[in-house]
PDB file of C-alpha atoms and ligand atoms in Angstrom:
ATOM      1  CA  UNK A 807     -60.634 -25.477  -8.837  1.00  0.00           C
ATOM      2  CA  UNK A 808     -60.699 -27.911  -5.929  1.00  0.00           C
ATOM      3  CA  UNK A 809     -60.077 -26.519  -2.451  1.00  0.00           C
ATOM      4  CA  UNK A 810     -59.963 -28.806   0.552  1.00  0.00           C
ATOM      5  CA  UNK A 811     -62.090 -27.662   3.486  1.00  0.00           C
ATOM      6  CA  UNK A 812     -60.343 -27.249   6.861  1.00  0.00           C
ATOM      7  CA  UNK A 813     -61.998 -30.431   8.160  1.00  0.00           C
ATOM      8  CA  UNK A 814     -61.078 -32.572   5.138  1.00  0.00           C
ATOM      9  CA  UNK A 815     -60.272 -36.190   5.989  1.00  0.00           C
ATOM     10  CA  UNK A 816     -57.042 -37.740   4.812  1.00  0.00           C
ATOM     11  CA  UNK A 817     -58.882 -40.142   2.494  1.00  0.00           C
ATOM     12  CA  UNK A 818     -60.581 -37.221   0.753  1.00  0.00           C
ATOM     13  CA  UNK A 819     -57.243 -35.693  -0.222  1.00  0.00           C
ATOM     14  CA  UNK A 820     -54.732 -36.527  -2.927  1.00  0.00           C
ATOM     15  CA  UNK A 821     -51.968 -39.014  -2.098  1.00  0.00           C
ATOM     16  CA  UNK A 822     -49.383 -37.476   0.189  1.00  0.00           C
ATOM     17  CA  UNK A 823     -51.564 -34.448   0.853  1.00  0.00           C
ATOM     18  CA  UNK A 824     -50.406 -33.009  -2.449  1.00  0.00           C
ATOM     19  CA  UNK A 825     -52.386 -30.071  -3.802  1.00  0.00           C
ATOM     20  CA  UNK A 826     -52.375 -30.918  -7.510  1.00  0.00           C
ATOM     21  CA  UNK A 827     -53.822 -27.642  -8.766  1.00  0.00           C
ATOM     22  CA  UNK A 828     -51.449 -24.713  -9.019  1.00  0.00           C
ATOM     23  CA  UNK A 829     -52.360 -21.173  -8.114  1.00  0.00           C
ATOM     24  CA  UNK A 830     -54.872 -21.776  -5.355  1.00  0.00           C
ATOM     25  CA  UNK A 831     -52.832 -20.756  -2.283  1.00  0.00           C
ATOM     26  CA  UNK A 832     -54.975 -17.645  -1.976  1.00  0.00           C
ATOM     27  CA  UNK A 833     -57.980 -19.831  -1.184  1.00  0.00           C
ATOM     28  CA  UNK A 834     -56.374 -21.133   2.012  1.00  0.00           C
ATOM     29  CA  UNK A 835     -56.459 -19.311   5.329  1.00  0.00           C
ATOM     30  CA  UNK A 836     -53.129 -20.130   7.005  1.00  0.00           C
ATOM     31  CA  UNK A 837     -53.464 -17.678   9.875  1.00  0.00           C
ATOM     32  CA  UNK A 838     -53.461 -20.597  12.303  1.00  0.00           C
ATOM     33  CA  UNK A 839     -49.900 -21.491  11.303  1.00  0.00           C
ATOM     34  CA  UNK A 840     -48.276 -18.515  12.981  1.00  0.00           C
ATOM     35  CA  UNK A 841     -47.393 -18.082  16.639  1.00  0.00           C
ATOM     36  CA  UNK A 842     -45.997 -14.590  16.141  1.00  0.00           C
ATOM     37  CA  UNK A 843     -47.034 -11.757  13.835  1.00  0.00           C
ATOM     38  CA  UNK A 844     -45.311  -8.716  12.312  1.00  0.00           C
ATOM     39  CA  UNK A 845     -45.965  -5.177  13.499  1.00  0.00           C
ATOM     40  CA  UNK A 846     -44.581  -2.276  11.447  1.00  0.00           C
ATOM     41  CA  UNK A 847     -43.734   1.159  12.795  1.00  0.00           C
ATOM     42  CA  UNK A 848     -45.087   3.515  10.138  1.00  0.00           C
ATOM     43  CA  UNK A 849     -43.041   6.497  11.337  1.00  0.00           C
ATOM     44  CA  UNK A 850     -39.829   4.479  11.102  1.00  0.00           C
ATOM     45  CA  UNK A 851     -40.619   3.041   7.648  1.00  0.00           C
ATOM     46  CA  UNK A 852     -38.790   4.562   4.655  1.00  0.00           C
ATOM     47  CA  UNK A 853     -40.958   2.629   2.144  1.00  0.00           C
ATOM     48  CA  UNK A 854     -38.025   0.819   0.575  1.00  0.00           C
ATOM     49  CA  UNK A 855     -40.383  -2.140  -0.096  1.00  0.00           C
ATOM     50  CA  UNK A 856     -37.764  -4.746   0.897  1.00  0.00           C
ATOM     51  CA  UNK A 857     -40.369  -6.462   3.089  1.00  0.00           C
ATOM     52  CA  UNK A 858     -42.776  -6.639   0.152  1.00  0.00           C
ATOM     53  CA  UNK A 859     -40.098  -8.044  -2.151  1.00  0.00           C
ATOM     54  CA  UNK A 860     -38.889 -10.726   0.246  1.00  0.00           C
ATOM     55  CA  UNK A 861     -42.153 -11.904   1.823  1.00  0.00           C
ATOM     56  CA  UNK A 862     -42.543 -15.491   0.570  1.00  0.00           C
ATOM     57  CA  UNK A 863     -46.319 -15.361   0.934  1.00  0.00           C
ATOM     58  CA  UNK A 864     -47.102 -12.074  -0.761  1.00  0.00           C
ATOM     59  CA  UNK A 865     -48.510 -10.903   2.556  1.00  0.00           C
ATOM     60  CA  UNK A 866     -47.134  -7.384   2.665  1.00  0.00           C
ATOM     61  CA  UNK A 867     -49.911  -5.191   1.300  1.00  0.00           C
ATOM     62  CA  UNK A 868     -48.850  -2.238  -0.824  1.00  0.00           C
ATOM     63  CA  UNK A 869     -51.120   0.548  -2.089  1.00  0.00           C
ATOM     64  CA  UNK A 870     -49.908   3.423  -4.194  1.00  0.00           C
ATOM     65  CA  UNK A 871     -46.321   2.149  -3.763  1.00  0.00           C
ATOM     66  CA  UNK A 872     -46.607   2.349   0.045  1.00  0.00           C
ATOM     67  CA  UNK A 873     -46.613  -0.507   2.538  1.00  0.00           C
ATOM     68  CA  UNK A 874     -49.902  -0.223   4.397  1.00  0.00           C
ATOM     69  CA  UNK A 875     -50.545  -3.530   6.171  1.00  0.00           C
ATOM     70  CA  UNK A 876     -49.950  -7.264   6.397  1.00  0.00           C
ATOM     71  CA  UNK A 877     -52.393  -9.860   5.123  1.00  0.00           C
ATOM     72  CA  UNK A 878     -53.812 -11.613   8.210  1.00  0.00           C
ATOM     73  CA  UNK A 879     -55.173 -14.539   6.196  1.00  0.00           C
ATOM     74  CA  UNK A 880     -51.885 -15.477   4.507  1.00  0.00           C
ATOM     75  CA  UNK A 881     -49.032 -14.244   6.717  1.00  0.00           C
ATOM     76  CA  UNK A 882     -47.345 -17.283   8.296  1.00  0.00           C
ATOM     77  CA  UNK A 883     -45.298 -15.315  10.812  1.00  0.00           C
ATOM     78  CA  UNK A 884     -41.975 -16.399   9.326  1.00  0.00           C
ATOM     79  CA  UNK A 885     -40.275 -13.124  10.301  1.00  0.00           C
ATOM     80  CA  UNK A 886     -38.420 -12.627   7.020  1.00  0.00           C
ATOM     81  CA  UNK A 887     -39.894  -9.145   6.624  1.00  0.00           C
ATOM     82  CA  UNK A 888     -38.472  -8.175  10.009  1.00  0.00           C
ATOM     83  CA  UNK A 889     -35.104  -9.680   9.135  1.00  0.00           C
ATOM     84  CA  UNK A 890     -34.709  -7.807   5.850  1.00  0.00           C
ATOM     85  CA  UNK A 891     -35.983  -4.409   6.984  1.00  0.00           C
ATOM     86  CA  UNK A 892     -32.930  -2.133   6.829  1.00  0.00           C
ATOM     87  CA  UNK A 893     -34.352   0.215   9.470  1.00  0.00           C
ATOM     88  CA  UNK A 894     -35.617  -2.440  11.926  1.00  0.00           C
ATOM     89  CA  UNK A 895     -39.123  -1.055  11.606  1.00  0.00           C
ATOM     90  CA  UNK A 896     -40.830  -4.445  11.884  1.00  0.00           C
ATOM     91  CA  UNK A 897     -40.973  -6.406  15.103  1.00  0.00           C
ATOM     92  CA  UNK A 898     -42.419  -9.866  15.572  1.00  0.00           C
ATOM     93  CA  UNK A 899     -44.956  -9.856  18.386  1.00  0.00           C
ATOM     94  CA  UNK A 900     -46.321 -12.890  20.239  1.00  0.00           C
ATOM     95  CA  UNK A 901     -49.645 -14.338  19.162  1.00  0.00           C
ATOM     96  CA  UNK A 902     -51.454 -14.993  15.917  1.00  0.00           C
ATOM     97  CA  UNK A 903     -53.976 -12.169  16.048  1.00  0.00           C
ATOM     98  CA  UNK A 904     -53.536  -9.439  13.463  1.00  0.00           C
ATOM     99  CA  UNK A 905     -55.774  -6.561  12.408  1.00  0.00           C
ATOM    100  CA  UNK A 906     -58.228  -7.477   9.684  1.00  0.00           C
ATOM    101  CA  UNK A 907     -57.225  -6.508   6.179  1.00  0.00           C
ATOM    102  CA  UNK A 908     -58.791  -3.263   5.065  1.00  0.00           C
ATOM    103  CA  UNK A 909     -60.773  -3.175   1.848  1.00  0.00           C
ATOM    104  CA  UNK A 910     -58.642  -2.438  -1.186  1.00  0.00           C
TER     105      UNK A 910
HETATM  106  S1  SF4 B 609     -43.926 -12.637   8.723  1.00  0.00           S
HETATM  107 FE1  SF4 B 609     -43.323 -13.739   6.830  1.00  0.00          FE
HETATM  108  S2  SF4 B 609     -45.283 -14.211   5.803  1.00  0.00           S
HETATM  109 FE2  SF4 B 609     -45.717 -12.606   7.331  1.00  0.00          FE
HETATM  110  S3  SF4 B 609     -45.531 -10.676   6.212  1.00  0.00           S
HETATM  111 FE3  SF4 B 609     -43.518 -11.095   7.154  1.00  0.00          FE
HETATM  112  S4  SF4 B 609     -42.348 -12.161   5.549  1.00  0.00           S
HETATM  113 FE4  SF4 B 609     -44.525 -12.256   4.978  1.00  0.00          FE
HETATM  114  S1  SF4 B 610     -38.481  -3.138   4.758  1.00  0.00           S
HETATM  115 FE1  SF4 B 610     -38.842  -1.808   6.520  1.00  0.00          FE
HETATM  116  S2  SF4 B 610     -38.402   0.284   5.805  1.00  0.00           S
HETATM  117 FE2  SF4 B 610     -38.653  -1.018   3.998  1.00  0.00          FE
HETATM  118  S3  SF4 B 610     -40.837  -0.809   3.452  1.00  0.00           S
HETATM  119 FE3  SF4 B 610     -40.679  -2.613   4.780  1.00  0.00          FE
HETATM  120  S4  SF4 B 610     -41.075  -1.831   6.855  1.00  0.00           S
HETATM  121 FE4  SF4 B 610     -40.606  -0.066   5.546  1.00  0.00          FE
END
């Protein structure tokens, strides 16, 4: 599977910047794309998993059917999780920094 390095030159990439291989999004660290990041209030959370269902980047981490964290490497800071949370338990905070993902 071909993965472009962060410093890839335009002439080293496919025409139009297309990524021709499917299924390799996990290989890319897109943490630099976000200017805000989600913070979840665990005491407020009712574990409805709406945020996990709606996150377009599969960046809501669930263990044992419980939301436990966000994926700092793949979350783009879109804010959809905060929008869909029925209890307003997620707030978008300024900055890109997020806690590192714990080992699974
Ligand atoms: S901000 Fe967007 S990408 Fe990040 S966890 Fe929420 S829905 Fe997913
Ligand atoms: S949508 Fe809100 S209440 Fe539901 S699991 Fe996510 S953070 Fe918890």
